[in-house]
Short mmCIF file of C-alpha atoms in Angstrom, two decimals:
data_model
loop_
_atom_site.label_atom_id
_atom_site.label_comp_id
_atom_site.label_asym_id
_atom_site.label_seq_id
_atom_site.Cartn_x
_atom_site.Cartn_y
_atom_site.Cartn_z
CA MET A 1 -96.77 36.03 85.54
CA TRP A 2 -93.08 35.60 86.31
CA LEU A 3 -93.57 37.09 89.77
CA LYS A 4 -96.26 34.50 90.51
CA THR A 5 -93.97 31.75 89.18
CA CYS A 6 -91.09 32.95 91.38
CA TRP A 7 -93.28 32.85 94.49
CA LYS A 8 -94.43 29.33 93.59
CA LEU A 9 -90.82 28.19 93.16
CA ARG A 10 -89.80 29.72 96.50
CA ARG A 11 -92.71 28.01 98.28
CA LEU A 12 -91.81 24.63 96.79
CA VAL A 13 -88.11 25.06 97.59
CA ARG A 14 -88.99 25.81 101.23
CA ARG A 15 -91.12 22.67 101.28
CA TYR A 16 -88.24 20.64 99.84
CA ARG A 17 -85.87 21.99 102.50
CA SER A 18 -88.38 20.89 105.12
CA ASP A 19 -89.17 17.32 104.01
CA LYS A 20 -86.30 16.61 101.52
CA ASN A 21 -88.84 15.27 98.98
CA PRO A 22 -88.07 16.49 95.43
CA GLU A 23 -91.36 15.10 94.10
CA ALA A 24 -93.19 18.20 95.37
CA VAL A 25 -91.19 20.32 92.94
CA LEU A 26 -90.95 17.85 90.08
CA GLN A 27 -94.66 16.99 89.96
CA ALA A 28 -96.03 20.51 90.42
CA ASP A 29 -98.22 21.92 87.65
CA TRP A 30 -95.99 24.06 85.41
CA SER A 31 -98.29 24.05 82.39
CA ALA A 32 -98.42 27.85 82.43
CA GLN A 33 -94.64 27.90 81.91
CA PRO A 34 -93.75 25.42 79.13
CA GLU A 35 -90.01 25.96 79.53
CA LEU A 36 -90.12 25.12 83.25
CA GLN A 37 -92.45 22.20 82.58
CA ALA A 38 -90.01 20.74 80.03
CA PHE A 39 -87.06 21.35 82.37
CA PHE A 40 -88.60 19.59 85.39
CA ALA A 41 -89.91 16.72 83.25
CA ASP A 42 -86.41 16.15 81.92
CA LEU A 43 -84.93 16.38 85.41
CA GLU A 44 -87.42 13.84 86.79
CA GLU A 45 -86.68 11.44 83.94
CA ARG A 46 -82.94 11.70 84.55
CA LEU A 47 -83.23 11.20 88.32
CA HIS A 48 -85.51 8.18 87.99
CA GLY A 49 -83.38 6.75 85.18
CA GLU A 50 -80.23 6.94 87.31
CA GLU A 51 -82.00 5.29 90.26
CA ILE A 52 -83.30 2.43 88.10
CA THR A 53 -79.84 1.94 86.59
CA ARG A 54 -78.26 1.86 90.07
CA LEU A 55 -80.78 -0.71 91.32
CA GLN A 56 -80.32 -2.87 88.22
CA GLN A 57 -76.56 -2.79 88.68
CA LYS A 58 -76.90 -3.83 92.35
CA GLN A 59 -79.21 -6.68 91.35
CA ALA A 60 -76.77 -7.85 88.69
CA GLU A 61 -73.89 -7.78 91.18
CA TYR A 62 -75.94 -9.78 93.70
CA LEU A 63 -76.93 -12.41 91.13
CA ALA A 64 -73.35 -12.70 89.91
CA LEU A 65 -72.13 -13.24 93.46
CA GLN A 66 -74.92 -15.71 94.20
CA ASN A 67 -74.12 -17.75 91.10
CA GLN A 68 -70.40 -18.01 91.77
CA ILE A 69 -70.90 -21.21 93.70
CA ASN A 70 -73.52 -23.91 94.00
CA PRO A 71 -74.43 -24.11 97.71
CA HIS A 72 -75.51 -27.75 97.60
CA PHE A 73 -72.24 -28.75 95.98
CA LEU A 74 -70.31 -27.04 98.78
CA TYR A 75 -72.45 -28.57 101.54
CA ASN A 76 -72.00 -32.06 100.11
CA ALA A 77 -68.25 -31.57 99.64
CA LEU A 78 -67.78 -30.31 103.20
CA GLU A 79 -69.86 -33.14 104.62
CA ALA A 80 -67.73 -35.67 102.70
CA ILE A 81 -64.54 -34.07 104.06
CA ARG A 82 -65.97 -34.14 107.59
CA ALA A 83 -66.91 -37.83 107.26
CA ASP A 84 -63.41 -38.71 106.02
CA ALA A 85 -61.87 -36.75 108.90
CA LEU A 86 -63.97 -38.62 111.48
CA LEU A 87 -63.05 -41.97 109.90
CA ALA A 88 -59.40 -40.97 110.14
CA ASP A 89 -59.90 -39.92 113.79
CA GLN A 90 -59.13 -36.27 112.92
CA GLU A 91 -61.64 -34.59 115.20
CA GLU A 92 -60.21 -31.08 114.84
CA ILE A 93 -60.49 -31.22 111.05
CA ALA A 94 -64.04 -32.55 111.37
CA GLU A 95 -64.96 -29.73 113.78
CA THR A 96 -63.50 -27.04 111.50
CA THR A 97 -65.26 -28.47 108.45
CA GLU A 98 -68.60 -28.58 110.25
CA ALA A 99 -68.11 -24.98 111.42
CA LEU A 100 -67.36 -23.88 107.85
CA ALA A 101 -70.47 -25.59 106.46
CA THR A 102 -72.71 -24.08 109.16
CA PHE A 103 -71.11 -20.65 108.73
CA PHE A 104 -71.61 -20.71 104.98
CA ARG A 105 -75.24 -21.84 105.26
CA TYR A 106 -76.02 -19.03 107.71
CA THR A 107 -74.23 -16.40 105.62
CA ILE A 108 -75.97 -17.04 102.30
CA SER A 109 -79.49 -17.56 103.64
CA ASN A 110 -81.95 -14.65 103.71
CA VAL A 111 -79.86 -11.64 104.74
CA GLN A 112 -82.98 -9.47 105.14
CA GLU A 113 -84.40 -11.46 108.03
CA TYR A 114 -84.09 -10.58 111.73
CA VAL A 115 -82.33 -13.01 114.03
CA THR A 116 -81.55 -13.19 117.73
CA PHE A 117 -78.24 -12.16 119.21
CA SER A 118 -77.82 -15.83 120.12
CA ASP A 119 -77.92 -16.69 116.40
CA GLU A 120 -75.35 -14.03 115.62
CA LEU A 121 -73.13 -15.26 118.45
CA ASP A 122 -73.28 -18.85 117.15
CA ASN A 123 -72.24 -17.63 113.70
CA ALA A 124 -69.34 -15.62 115.12
CA GLU A 125 -68.20 -18.67 117.11
CA ASN A 126 -68.24 -20.79 113.95
CA TYR A 127 -66.10 -18.14 112.27
CA PHE A 128 -63.72 -18.27 115.23
CA THR A 129 -63.51 -22.06 115.03
CA ILE A 130 -62.41 -21.71 111.40
CA GLN A 131 -59.81 -19.08 112.28
CA ARG A 132 -58.37 -21.19 115.09
CA CYS A 133 -57.40 -23.66 112.39
CA ARG A 134 -54.90 -20.95 111.32
CA PHE A 135 -53.95 -19.36 114.62
CA GLY A 136 -54.39 -22.17 117.16
CA ASP A 137 -54.38 -21.11 120.81
CA LYS A 138 -52.97 -17.69 119.87
CA LEU A 139 -56.55 -16.48 119.35
CA THR A 140 -59.38 -16.39 121.91
CA MET A 141 -62.88 -14.90 121.99
CA GLU A 142 -64.66 -13.85 125.18
CA LEU A 143 -68.25 -12.80 125.87
CA GLU A 144 -69.22 -10.19 128.46
CA MET A 145 -72.96 -9.96 129.07
CA GLU A 146 -74.61 -9.29 132.43
CA ASN A 147 -78.20 -9.51 131.13
CA GLU A 148 -78.72 -12.97 129.63
CA GLU A 149 -82.11 -11.91 128.28
CA LEU A 150 -80.19 -10.04 125.59
CA LEU A 151 -79.48 -13.41 123.97
CA GLU A 152 -83.04 -13.15 122.64
CA ALA A 153 -82.72 -9.53 121.44
CA ARG A 154 -83.66 -9.17 117.75
CA MET A 155 -81.30 -7.63 115.23
CA PRO A 156 -80.44 -7.63 111.53
CA LYS A 157 -78.49 -10.63 110.29
CA LEU A 158 -74.70 -10.50 109.82
CA VAL A 159 -73.87 -7.63 112.17
CA LEU A 160 -71.59 -9.33 114.70
CA GLN A 161 -69.41 -11.59 112.53
CA PRO A 162 -68.06 -8.79 110.25
CA LEU A 163 -66.95 -6.90 113.38
CA VAL A 164 -65.23 -10.01 114.76
CA GLU A 165 -63.59 -10.65 111.40
CA ASN A 166 -62.36 -7.06 111.25
CA ALA A 167 -60.84 -7.45 114.72
CA VAL A 168 -59.04 -10.66 113.74
CA ILE A 169 -57.78 -9.63 110.29
CA HIS A 170 -56.93 -5.99 110.90
CA GLY A 171 -56.27 -6.02 114.64
CA LEU A 172 -54.80 -9.34 115.70
CA GLU A 173 -53.32 -11.01 112.62
CA GLY A 174 -50.10 -9.01 112.80
CA ARG A 175 -49.83 -9.11 116.58
CA ILE A 176 -47.06 -11.07 118.29
CA GLY A 177 -48.42 -13.05 121.22
CA GLN A 178 -51.90 -13.77 122.52
CA GLY A 179 -54.80 -12.04 120.78
CA THR A 180 -58.23 -11.61 122.33
CA VAL A 181 -61.55 -10.52 120.87
CA ARG A 182 -64.05 -9.50 123.54
CA VAL A 183 -67.74 -9.24 122.62
CA ILE A 184 -69.58 -6.95 125.04
CA VAL A 185 -73.38 -6.66 125.03
CA GLU A 186 -75.16 -3.94 127.02
CA ASN A 187 -78.47 -2.15 126.92
CA SER A 188 -80.40 0.87 128.13
CA ASP A 189 -84.19 1.09 128.19
CA ARG A 190 -84.51 1.31 124.40
CA THR A 191 -81.01 0.84 122.98
CA LEU A 192 -78.77 -2.18 122.43
CA PHE A 193 -75.01 -1.63 122.53
CA LEU A 194 -72.89 -4.26 120.79
CA ARG A 195 -69.15 -3.78 121.25
CA VAL A 196 -66.33 -5.82 119.73
CA ARG A 197 -62.97 -5.03 121.34
CA ASP A 198 -59.52 -6.38 120.46
CA ASN A 199 -56.05 -5.94 121.95
CA GLY A 200 -54.43 -5.70 118.54
CA MET A 201 -52.46 -3.24 116.47
CA GLY A 202 -54.80 -0.28 116.82
CA ILE A 203 -55.64 2.39 114.24
CA PRO A 204 -53.97 5.81 113.81
CA GLU A 205 -56.01 8.74 115.13
CA GLU A 206 -56.41 10.33 111.69
CA GLN A 207 -57.82 7.13 110.20
CA VAL A 208 -60.23 6.69 113.13
CA ALA A 209 -61.55 10.21 112.53
CA GLN A 210 -61.94 9.43 108.81
CA LEU A 211 -63.84 6.22 109.52
CA ASN A 212 -66.18 7.84 112.02
CA ALA A 213 -66.83 10.76 109.66
CA GLN A 214 -67.96 8.32 106.99
CA PHE A 215 -70.05 6.30 109.42
CA SER A 216 -71.89 9.43 110.59
CA GLY A 217 -72.63 10.42 106.98
CA GLU A 218 -70.56 13.60 106.95
CA THR A 219 -70.35 15.10 103.47
CA GLY A 220 -66.88 15.41 102.03
CA ALA A 221 -65.47 12.50 104.04
CA ALA A 222 -62.79 10.66 102.08
CA PRO A 223 -63.97 7.27 100.73
CA LEU A 224 -62.70 4.07 102.32
CA HIS A 225 -60.87 1.65 100.08
CA SER A 226 -59.54 -0.91 102.55
CA ARG A 227 -61.23 -4.27 102.84
CA GLY A 228 -61.97 -3.71 106.51
CA GLY A 229 -63.40 -0.26 105.84
CA ILE A 230 -65.86 -1.64 103.30
CA ALA A 231 -67.07 -4.41 105.64
CA LEU A 232 -67.63 -1.98 108.50
CA ARG A 233 -69.29 0.56 106.22
CA ASN A 234 -71.69 -2.14 105.03
CA VAL A 235 -72.76 -2.93 108.60
CA ASN A 236 -73.12 0.76 109.42
CA SER A 237 -75.13 1.51 106.27
CA ARG A 238 -77.59 -1.32 106.89
CA ILE A 239 -78.14 -0.25 110.51
CA ARG A 240 -78.75 3.39 109.54
CA LEU A 241 -81.06 2.47 106.65
CA MET A 242 -83.15 0.16 108.83
CA PHE A 243 -83.30 2.20 112.03
CA GLY A 244 -82.36 5.78 111.18
CA GLU A 245 -79.37 8.07 111.54
CA ASP A 246 -79.40 8.00 115.35
CA TYR A 247 -77.96 4.48 115.17
CA GLY A 248 -74.90 2.91 113.58
CA LEU A 249 -71.23 2.21 114.11
CA HIS A 250 -68.54 4.16 115.93
CA ILE A 251 -64.86 3.26 116.41
CA PHE A 252 -62.50 3.92 119.31
CA SER A 253 -58.84 2.99 118.92
CA ALA A 254 -55.28 3.63 120.05
CA VAL A 255 -52.16 2.44 118.23
CA GLY A 256 -50.50 -0.42 120.11
CA VAL A 257 -53.45 -0.79 122.50
CA GLY A 258 -56.37 -2.03 120.43
CA THR A 259 -59.67 -1.13 118.83
CA GLU A 260 -63.32 -1.14 119.81
CA CYS A 261 -66.19 -1.11 117.31
CA CYS A 262 -69.49 -0.12 118.91
CA VAL A 263 -72.82 -0.67 117.16
CA THR A 264 -75.97 0.96 118.55
CA MET A 265 -79.40 -0.38 117.58
CA PRO A 266 -82.93 -0.20 118.96
CA LEU A 267 -83.54 -2.82 121.62
CA LEU A 268 -86.03 -5.18 119.96
CA THR A 269 -87.72 -8.15 121.61
CA GLN A 270 -89.33 -11.21 120.05
CA GLU A 271 -92.76 -9.56 120.22
CA GLU A 272 -91.55 -6.57 118.23
#
């Protein structure tokens, strides 16, 4: 009896190693072995309980964040500020306020939807308009794109702006002199390459290796605690969850030279 049970366990373990699906083991018929049946039933209950708890916690965090501010109140307040600025002939203040309202509206609307690269570029430009209120002419953003059809390429929402923000806050904010963020869009037959490059402070080699290890999903990689690391990890995680582990984020950097964040995604058209 035990020999038969051992062979059954080995067969199921081999199947798990092949398809990484624990349900094959957990839901097998162990009625002939009450101790094993009780063990796997308890294990399944614990695994599902932890997953439900994790999802409930994520939902609670999302609702708490969503309820921190009333969107309509903010829109109305920003529109009132913009109107006052125009009446006072303060066009720069009016432009910044309008950019902030548009940026906020785009950011909190359905994050799950697909948008065009053109939409993402507009959002990044609104973010840049807001930042120029702080930095003035010290900060510039450039676009490099040979194939204009890529403006209509489809992608998940909120991929570009976090990369631009990371370049500004962690690359250029501490730089003395002119800072430039260059957005480069390229493609192969089936892949879209979105690069955000800055001429800022750069990242030490050890930290770059740590970041890339986390982005590639290497086990044992040290967790990232910096604000920039979390934002980049969020972009990378969403890309990998939606498209698979062949896609995601990779960083290239040199201290004193600058940093490039490269996102790879499937090249999707409007029809897809």
